[in-house]
Amino acid sequence: MNISTNLVNNLHQLSLSSFPDIVIHQAKRCLLDYLGAALAGNRMLENRNISVLEDLSCDEGGISIIGSKRKANPYHAAFVNGFNAHLAELDDGVISGIVHPGSPIFSALLPIAEKEGIRGESLLKGIIIGYEATVRIALAIQPGHKERGFHATATCGTIGVAMGIAAMLGFNRKQMKNAFSAAVVSAFGTLKVLEDDSQLKPFNVARAANSGLLASLMAKTGFTGPDDVLLGNAGFLSMVTDTYDLEKLNGSENNQYGIEKVFFKPYAACRYCHPTIEAAINLRNKNHINVEEIKSVNV
């Protein structure tokens, strides 16, 4: 038994259990939050989304794109949804994991659920397991993962997508392990996208939705992967961080689900900006400041 097998076995067993009402309620809240973020992103990029679909000749397939009348195949719908969901910086997150699970997970799960006619109970299972996988991996490798320059929403999100689809579709233990391996070896995305007024940060999320979706398809088709994809010189943990905590792969000590650690954003900006935003709002309200009269700001 190795740590990859241990983690997948645990996730598979969890997918067969019943979830507390509070966890199911949180999954529904995450879905609503995702839809709002994706709708905002689609409104901001509607013309570009249409152009991408037309340039790739993929405006067919009958699968919904959030906020659009256009249809696409599941793969391209997941890509556009993923880009839109992360664009406005409104998507949910887990502070300790430095990760935004919802944007890649929902972007891929919803197109597959629509294609396969999945019932609500199975969709909720996929959401909860997808978040669980994403959060456990992120907690195990942060902050070293970010210090190495990796974008956890892209890397851990890819794994969460594959595990979420696997749980939603009822994969057996072997299929889920193969989906995990395929997702881990394809998980990538760096924070270089934050530099030089780059507009590619949502691109990492869109690719995570695609990579996780394809990983689940490879497993469903029967392709096998490395037995312990996390450990070894070329394993995921050695490649993406200098320090990691294997205990975090076992879940929370107090039996709290990963999805329960999620925060929702009151402002369309990185969470680190929110204290400053609230300070500015409070100063304005308390002192009746007219922003047009401000000549300079001294920090």
mmCIF file with all atom_site columns, N, CA and C in Angstrom, residues 172-218:
data_model
loop_
_atom_site.group_PDB
_atom_site.id
_atom_site.type_symbol
_atom_site.label_atom_id
_atom_site.label_alt_id
_atom_site.label_comp_id
_atom_site.label_asym_id
_atom_site.label_entity_id
_atom_site.label_seq_id
_atom_site.pdbx_PDB_ins_code
_atom_site.Cartn_x
_atom_site.Cartn_y
_atom_site.Cartn_z
_atom_site.occupancy
_atom_site.B_iso_or_equiv
_atom_site.pdbx_formal_charge
_atom_site.auth_seq_id
_atom_site.auth_comp_id
_atom_site.auth_asym_id
_atom_site.auth_atom_id
_atom_site.pdbx_PDB_model_num
ATOM 1   N N  . ASN A 1 172 ? -15.348 2.544  -10.001 1.00 0.00 ? 172 ASN A N  1
ATOM 2   C CA . ASN A 1 172 ? -14.874 1.639  -8.974  1.00 0.00 ? 172 ASN A CA 1
ATOM 3   C C  . ASN A 1 172 ? -13.495 2.096  -8.484  1.00 0.00 ? 172 ASN A C  1
ATOM 4   N N  . ARG A 1 173 ? -12.966 1.399  -7.493  1.00 0.00 ? 173 ARG A N  1
ATOM 5   C CA . ARG A 1 173 ? -11.707 1.826  -6.868  1.00 0.00 ? 173 ARG A CA 1
ATOM 6   C C  . ARG A 1 173 ? -10.554 1.876  -7.881  1.00 0.00 ? 173 ARG A C  1
ATOM 7   N N  . LYS A 1 174 ? -10.473 0.869  -8.746  1.00 0.00 ? 174 LYS A N  1
ATOM 8   C CA . LYS A 1 174 ? -9.387  0.821  -9.733  1.00 0.00 ? 174 LYS A CA 1
ATOM 9   C C  . LYS A 1 174 ? -9.508  1.964  -10.734 1.00 0.00 ? 174 LYS A C  1
ATOM 10  N N  . GLN A 1 175 ? -10.710 2.228  -11.208 1.00 0.00 ? 175 GLN A N  1
ATOM 11  C CA . GLN A 1 175 ? -10.916 3.329  -12.151 1.00 0.00 ? 175 GLN A CA 1
ATOM 12  C C  . GLN A 1 175 ? -10.570 4.674  -11.518 1.00 0.00 ? 175 GLN A C  1
ATOM 13  N N  . MET A 1 176 ? -10.958 4.840  -10.251 1.00 0.00 ? 176 MET A N  1
ATOM 14  C CA . MET A 1 176 ? -10.652 6.095  -9.567  1.00 0.00 ? 176 MET A CA 1
ATOM 15  C C  . MET A 1 176 ? -9.144  6.269  -9.395  1.00 0.00 ? 176 MET A C  1
ATOM 16  N N  . LYS A 1 177 ? -8.445  5.177  -9.106  1.00 0.00 ? 177 LYS A N  1
ATOM 17  C CA . LYS A 1 177 ? -6.982  5.244  -8.973  1.00 0.00 ? 177 LYS A CA 1
ATOM 18  C C  . LYS A 1 177 ? -6.342  5.643  -10.296 1.00 0.00 ? 177 LYS A C  1
ATOM 19  N N  . ASN A 1 178 ? -6.822  5.086  -11.391 1.00 0.00 ? 178 ASN A N  1
ATOM 20  C CA . ASN A 1 178 ? -6.276  5.437  -12.699 1.00 0.00 ? 178 ASN A CA 1
ATOM 21  C C  . ASN A 1 178 ? -6.584  6.888  -13.071 1.00 0.00 ? 178 ASN A C  1
ATOM 22  N N  . ALA A 1 179 ? -7.763  7.351  -12.707 1.00 0.00 ? 179 ALA A N  1
ATOM 23  C CA . ALA A 1 179 ? -8.107  8.753  -12.947 1.00 0.00 ? 179 ALA A CA 1
ATOM 24  C C  . ALA A 1 179 ? -7.209  9.669  -12.137 1.00 0.00 ? 179 ALA A C  1
ATOM 25  N N  . PHE A 1 180 ? -6.932  9.285  -10.900 1.00 0.00 ? 180 PHE A N  1
ATOM 26  C CA . PHE A 1 180 ? -6.040  10.055 -10.039 1.00 0.00 ? 180 PHE A CA 1
ATOM 27  C C  . PHE A 1 180 ? -4.644  10.154 -10.655 1.00 0.00 ? 180 PHE A C  1
ATOM 28  N N  . SER A 1 181 ? -4.115  9.019  -11.096 1.00 0.00 ? 181 SER A N  1
ATOM 29  C CA . SER A 1 181 ? -2.772  8.999  -11.688 1.00 0.00 ? 181 SER A CA 1
ATOM 30  C C  . SER A 1 181 ? -2.701  9.876  -12.934 1.00 0.00 ? 181 SER A C  1
ATOM 31  N N  . ALA A 1 182 ? -3.705  9.758  -13.792 1.00 0.00 ? 182 ALA A N  1
ATOM 32  C CA . ALA A 1 182 ? -3.716  10.559 -15.022 1.00 0.00 ? 182 ALA A CA 1
ATOM 33  C C  . ALA A 1 182 ? -3.809  12.043 -14.713 1.00 0.00 ? 182 ALA A C  1
ATOM 34  N N  . ALA A 1 183 ? -4.582  12.392 -13.698 1.00 0.00 ? 183 ALA A N  1
ATOM 35  C CA . ALA A 1 183 ? -4.728  13.802 -13.327 1.00 0.00 ? 183 ALA A CA 1
ATOM 36  C C  . ALA A 1 183 ? -3.433  14.351 -12.756 1.00 0.00 ? 183 ALA A C  1
ATOM 37  N N  . VAL A 1 184 ? -2.782  13.579 -11.889 1.00 0.00 ? 184 VAL A N  1
ATOM 38  C CA . VAL A 1 184 ? -1.565  14.058 -11.231 1.00 0.00 ? 184 VAL A CA 1
ATOM 39  C C  . VAL A 1 184 ? -0.445  14.292 -12.244 1.00 0.00 ? 184 VAL A C  1
ATOM 40  N N  . VAL A 1 185 ? -0.258  13.372 -13.188 1.00 0.00 ? 185 VAL A N  1
ATOM 41  C CA . VAL A 1 185 ? 0.843   13.534 -14.144 1.00 0.00 ? 185 VAL A CA 1
ATOM 42  C C  . VAL A 1 185 ? 0.584   14.667 -15.135 1.00 0.00 ? 185 VAL A C  1
ATOM 43  N N  . SER A 1 186 ? -0.656  15.129 -15.230 1.00 0.00 ? 186 SER A N  1
ATOM 44  C CA . SER A 1 186 ? -0.973  16.212 -16.172 1.00 0.00 ? 186 SER A CA 1
ATOM 45  C C  . SER A 1 186 ? -1.261  17.526 -15.468 1.00 0.00 ? 186 SER A C  1
ATOM 46  N N  . ALA A 1 187 ? -1.152  17.541 -14.135 1.00 0.00 ? 187 ALA A N  1
ATOM 47  C CA . ALA A 1 187 ? -1.480  18.754 -13.374 1.00 0.00 ? 187 ALA A CA 1
ATOM 48  C C  . ALA A 1 187 ? -0.361  19.778 -13.483 1.00 0.00 ? 187 ALA A C  1
ATOM 49  N N  . PHE A 1 188 ? -0.686  20.950 -14.008 1.00 0.00 ? 188 PHE A N  1
ATOM 50  C CA . PHE A 1 188 ? 0.347   21.976 -14.191 1.00 0.00 ? 188 PHE A CA 1
ATOM 51  C C  . PHE A 1 188 ? -0.303  23.354 -14.264 1.00 0.00 ? 188 PHE A C  1
ATOM 52  N N  . GLY A 1 189 ? 0.506   24.354 -13.990 1.00 0.00 ? 189 GLY A N  1
ATOM 53  C CA . GLY A 1 189 ? 0.072   25.740 -14.057 1.00 0.00 ? 189 GLY A CA 1
ATOM 54  C C  . GLY A 1 189 ? 0.925   26.566 -13.116 1.00 0.00 ? 189 GLY A C  1
ATOM 55  N N  . THR A 1 190 ? 1.520   27.647 -13.608 1.00 0.00 ? 190 THR A N  1
ATOM 56  C CA . THR A 1 190 ? 2.416   28.441 -12.773 1.00 0.00 ? 190 THR A CA 1
ATOM 57  C C  . THR A 1 190 ? 1.864   29.842 -12.541 1.00 0.00 ? 190 THR A C  1
ATOM 58  N N  . LEU A 1 191 ? 2.405   30.476 -11.504 1.00 0.00 ? 191 LEU A N  1
ATOM 59  C CA . LEU A 1 191 ? 1.985   31.822 -11.144 1.00 0.00 ? 191 LEU A CA 1
ATOM 60  C C  . LEU A 1 191 ? 2.707   32.895 -11.963 1.00 0.00 ? 191 LEU A C  1
ATOM 61  N N  . LYS A 1 192 ? 3.435   32.490 -12.968 1.00 0.00 ? 192 LYS A N  1
ATOM 62  C CA . LYS A 1 192 ? 4.011   33.459 -13.910 1.00 0.00 ? 192 LYS A CA 1
ATOM 63  C C  . LYS A 1 192 ? 2.892   34.254 -14.581 1.00 0.00 ? 192 LYS A C  1
ATOM 64  N N  . VAL A 1 193 ? 1.694   33.693 -14.573 1.00 0.00 ? 193 VAL A N  1
ATOM 65  C CA . VAL A 1 193 ? 0.543   34.353 -15.203 1.00 0.00 ? 193 VAL A CA 1
ATOM 66  C C  . VAL A 1 193 ? 0.152   35.641 -14.479 1.00 0.00 ? 193 VAL A C  1
ATOM 67  N N  . LEU A 1 194 ? 0.730   35.893 -13.291 1.00 0.00 ? 194 LEU A N  1
ATOM 68  C CA . LEU A 1 194 ? 0.398   37.108 -12.547 1.00 0.00 ? 194 LEU A CA 1
ATOM 69  C C  . LEU A 1 194 ? 1.250   38.307 -12.962 1.00 0.00 ? 194 LEU A C  1
ATOM 70  N N  . GLU A 1 195 ? 2.266   38.073 -13.768 1.00 0.00 ? 195 GLU A N  1
ATOM 71  C CA . GLU A 1 195 ? 3.223   39.131 -14.081 1.00 0.00 ? 195 GLU A CA 1
ATOM 72  C C  . GLU A 1 195 ? 2.868   39.888 -15.364 1.00 0.00 ? 195 GLU A C  1
ATOM 73  N N  . ASP A 1 196 ? 3.335   41.130 -15.430 1.00 0.00 ? 196 ASP A N  1
ATOM 74  C CA . ASP A 1 196 ? 3.311   41.931 -16.668 1.00 0.00 ? 196 ASP A CA 1
ATOM 75  C C  . ASP A 1 196 ? 1.912   42.126 -17.245 1.00 0.00 ? 196 ASP A C  1
ATOM 76  N N  . ASP A 1 197 ? 0.938   42.410 -16.403 1.00 0.00 ? 197 ASP A N  1
ATOM 77  C CA . ASP A 1 197 ? -0.434  42.629 -16.864 1.00 0.00 ? 197 ASP A CA 1
ATOM 78  C C  . ASP A 1 197 ? -0.975  41.450 -17.671 1.00 0.00 ? 197 ASP A C  1
ATOM 79  N N  . SER A 1 198 ? -0.474  40.254 -17.371 1.00 0.00 ? 198 SER A N  1
ATOM 80  C CA . SER A 1 198 ? -0.938  39.050 -18.063 1.00 0.00 ? 198 SER A CA 1
ATOM 81  C C  . SER A 1 198 ? -2.424  38.818 -17.796 1.00 0.00 ? 198 SER A C  1
ATOM 82  N N  . GLN A 1 199 ? -3.120  38.328 -18.799 1.00 0.00 ? 199 GLN A N  1
ATOM 83  C CA . GLN A 1 199 ? -4.539  37.999 -18.688 1.00 0.00 ? 199 GLN A CA 1
ATOM 84  C C  . GLN A 1 199 ? -4.773  36.487 -18.691 1.00 0.00 ? 199 GLN A C  1
ATOM 85  N N  . LEU A 1 200 ? -3.725  35.709 -18.393 1.00 0.00 ? 200 LEU A N  1
ATOM 86  C CA . LEU A 1 200 ? -3.795  34.266 -18.547 1.00 0.00 ? 200 LEU A CA 1
ATOM 87  C C  . LEU A 1 200 ? -4.054  33.500 -17.254 1.00 0.00 ? 200 LEU A C  1
ATOM 88  N N  . LYS A 1 201 ? -4.265  34.175 -16.133 1.00 0.00 ? 201 LYS A N  1
ATOM 89  C CA . LYS A 1 201 ? -4.545  33.443 -14.891 1.00 0.00 ? 201 LYS A CA 1
ATOM 90  C C  . LYS A 1 201 ? -5.774  32.536 -15.040 1.00 0.00 ? 201 LYS A C  1
ATOM 91  N N  . PRO A 1 202 ? -6.879  33.009 -15.620 1.00 0.00 ? 202 PRO A N  1
ATOM 92  C CA . PRO A 1 202 ? -8.025  32.110 -15.819 1.00 0.00 ? 202 PRO A CA 1
ATOM 93  C C  . PRO A 1 202 ? -7.744  30.978 -16.797 1.00 0.00 ? 202 PRO A C  1
ATOM 94  N N  . PHE A 1 203 ? -6.747  31.156 -17.651 1.00 0.00 ? 203 PHE A N  1
ATOM 95  C CA . PHE A 1 203 ? -6.386  30.103 -18.603 1.00 0.00 ? 203 PHE A CA 1
ATOM 96  C C  . PHE A 1 203 ? -5.918  28.856 -17.855 1.00 0.00 ? 203 PHE A C  1
ATOM 97  N N  . ASN A 1 204 ? -5.185  29.060 -16.754 1.00 0.00 ? 204 ASN A N  1
ATOM 98  C CA . ASN A 1 204 ? -4.759  27.925 -15.935 1.00 0.00 ? 204 ASN A CA 1
ATOM 99  C C  . ASN A 1 204 ? -5.949  27.126 -15.432 1.00 0.00 ? 204 ASN A C  1
ATOM 100 N N  . VAL A 1 205 ? -7.002  27.828 -15.035 1.00 0.00 ? 205 VAL A N  1
ATOM 101 C CA . VAL A 1 205 ? -8.195  27.173 -14.495 1.00 0.00 ? 205 VAL A CA 1
ATOM 102 C C  . VAL A 1 205 ? -8.941  26.435 -15.605 1.00 0.00 ? 205 VAL A C  1
ATOM 103 N N  . ALA A 1 206 ? -9.050  27.059 -16.761 1.00 0.00 ? 206 ALA A N  1
ATOM 104 C CA . ALA A 1 206 ? -9.712  26.422 -17.898 1.00 0.00 ? 206 ALA A CA 1
ATOM 105 C C  . ALA A 1 206 ? -8.999  25.135 -18.285 1.00 0.00 ? 206 ALA A C  1
ATOM 106 N N  . ARG A 1 207 ? -7.675  25.167 -18.284 1.00 0.00 ? 207 ARG A N  1
ATOM 107 C CA . ARG A 1 207 ? -6.902  23.977 -18.625 1.00 0.00 ? 207 ARG A CA 1
ATOM 108 C C  . ARG A 1 207 ? -7.037  22.901 -17.554 1.00 0.00 ? 207 ARG A C  1
ATOM 109 N N  . ALA A 1 208 ? -7.167  23.317 -16.286 1.00 0.00 ? 208 ALA A N  1
ATOM 110 C CA . ALA A 1 208 ? -7.365  22.348 -15.209 1.00 0.00 ? 208 ALA A CA 1
ATOM 111 C C  . ALA A 1 208 ? -8.682  21.603 -15.402 1.00 0.00 ? 208 ALA A C  1
ATOM 112 N N  . ALA A 1 209 ? -9.728  22.341 -15.771 1.00 0.00 ? 209 ALA A N  1
ATOM 113 C CA . ALA A 1 209 ? -11.020 21.700 -16.030 1.00 0.00 ? 209 ALA A CA 1
ATOM 114 C C  . ALA A 1 209 ? -10.894 20.687 -17.159 1.00 0.00 ? 209 ALA A C  1
ATOM 115 N N  . ASN A 1 210 ? -10.166 21.053 -18.209 1.00 0.00 ? 210 ASN A N  1
ATOM 116 C CA . ASN A 1 210 ? -9.966  20.148 -19.342 1.00 0.00 ? 210 ASN A CA 1
ATOM 117 C C  . ASN A 1 210 ? -9.122  18.934 -18.972 1.00 0.00 ? 210 ASN A C  1
ATOM 118 N N  . SER A 1 211 ? -8.017  19.181 -18.273 1.00 0.00 ? 211 SER A N  1
ATOM 119 C CA . SER A 1 211 ? -7.091  18.086 -17.945 1.00 0.00 ? 211 SER A CA 1
ATOM 120 C C  . SER A 1 211 ? -7.739  17.074 -17.012 1.00 0.00 ? 211 SER A C  1
ATOM 121 N N  . GLY A 1 212 ? -8.476  17.568 -16.009 1.00 0.00 ? 212 GLY A N  1
ATOM 122 C CA . GLY A 1 212 ? -9.156  16.662 -15.095 1.00 0.00 ? 212 GLY A CA 1
ATOM 123 C C  . GLY A 1 212 ? -10.228 15.852 -15.793 1.00 0.00 ? 212 GLY A C  1
ATOM 124 N N  . LEU A 1 213 ? -10.950 16.507 -16.703 1.00 0.00 ? 213 LEU A N  1
ATOM 125 C CA . LEU A 1 213 ? -11.988 15.815 -17.479 1.00 0.00 ? 213 LEU A CA 1
ATOM 126 C C  . LEU A 1 213 ? -11.358 14.703 -18.332 1.00 0.00 ? 213 LEU A C  1
ATOM 127 N N  . LEU A 1 214 ? -10.260 15.025 -19.006 1.00 0.00 ? 214 LEU A N  1
ATOM 128 C CA . LEU A 1 214 ? -9.600  14.023 -19.847 1.00 0.00 ? 214 LEU A CA 1
ATOM 129 C C  . LEU A 1 214 ? -9.019  12.884 -19.014 1.00 0.00 ? 214 LEU A C  1
ATOM 130 N N  . ALA A 1 215 ? -8.526  13.204 -17.818 1.00 0.00 ? 215 ALA A N  1
ATOM 131 C CA . ALA A 1 215 ? -7.978  12.167 -16.946 1.00 0.00 ? 215 ALA A CA 1
ATOM 132 C C  . ALA A 1 215 ? -9.051  11.153 -16.577 1.00 0.00 ? 215 ALA A C  1
ATOM 133 N N  . SER A 1 216 ? -10.244 11.640 -16.287 1.00 0.00 ? 216 SER A N  1
ATOM 134 C CA . SER A 1 216 ? -11.340 10.723 -15.954 1.00 0.00 ? 216 SER A CA 1
ATOM 135 C C  . SER A 1 216 ? -11.727 9.890  -17.169 1.00 0.00 ? 216 SER A C  1
ATOM 136 N N  . LEU A 1 217 ? -11.674 10.470 -18.352 1.00 0.00 ? 217 LEU A N  1
ATOM 137 C CA . LEU A 1 217 ? -11.989 9.735  -19.576 1.00 0.00 ? 217 LEU A CA 1
ATOM 138 C C  . LEU A 1 217 ? -10.963 8.640  -19.843 1.00 0.00 ? 217 LEU A C  1
ATOM 139 N N  . MET A 1 218 ? -9.669  8.959  -19.607 1.00 0.00 ? 218 MET A N  1
ATOM 140 C CA . MET A 1 218 ? -8.625  7.951  -19.798 1.00 0.00 ? 218 MET A CA 1
ATOM 141 C C  . MET A 1 218 ? -8.848  6.757  -18.875 1.00 0.00 ? 218 MET A C  1
#
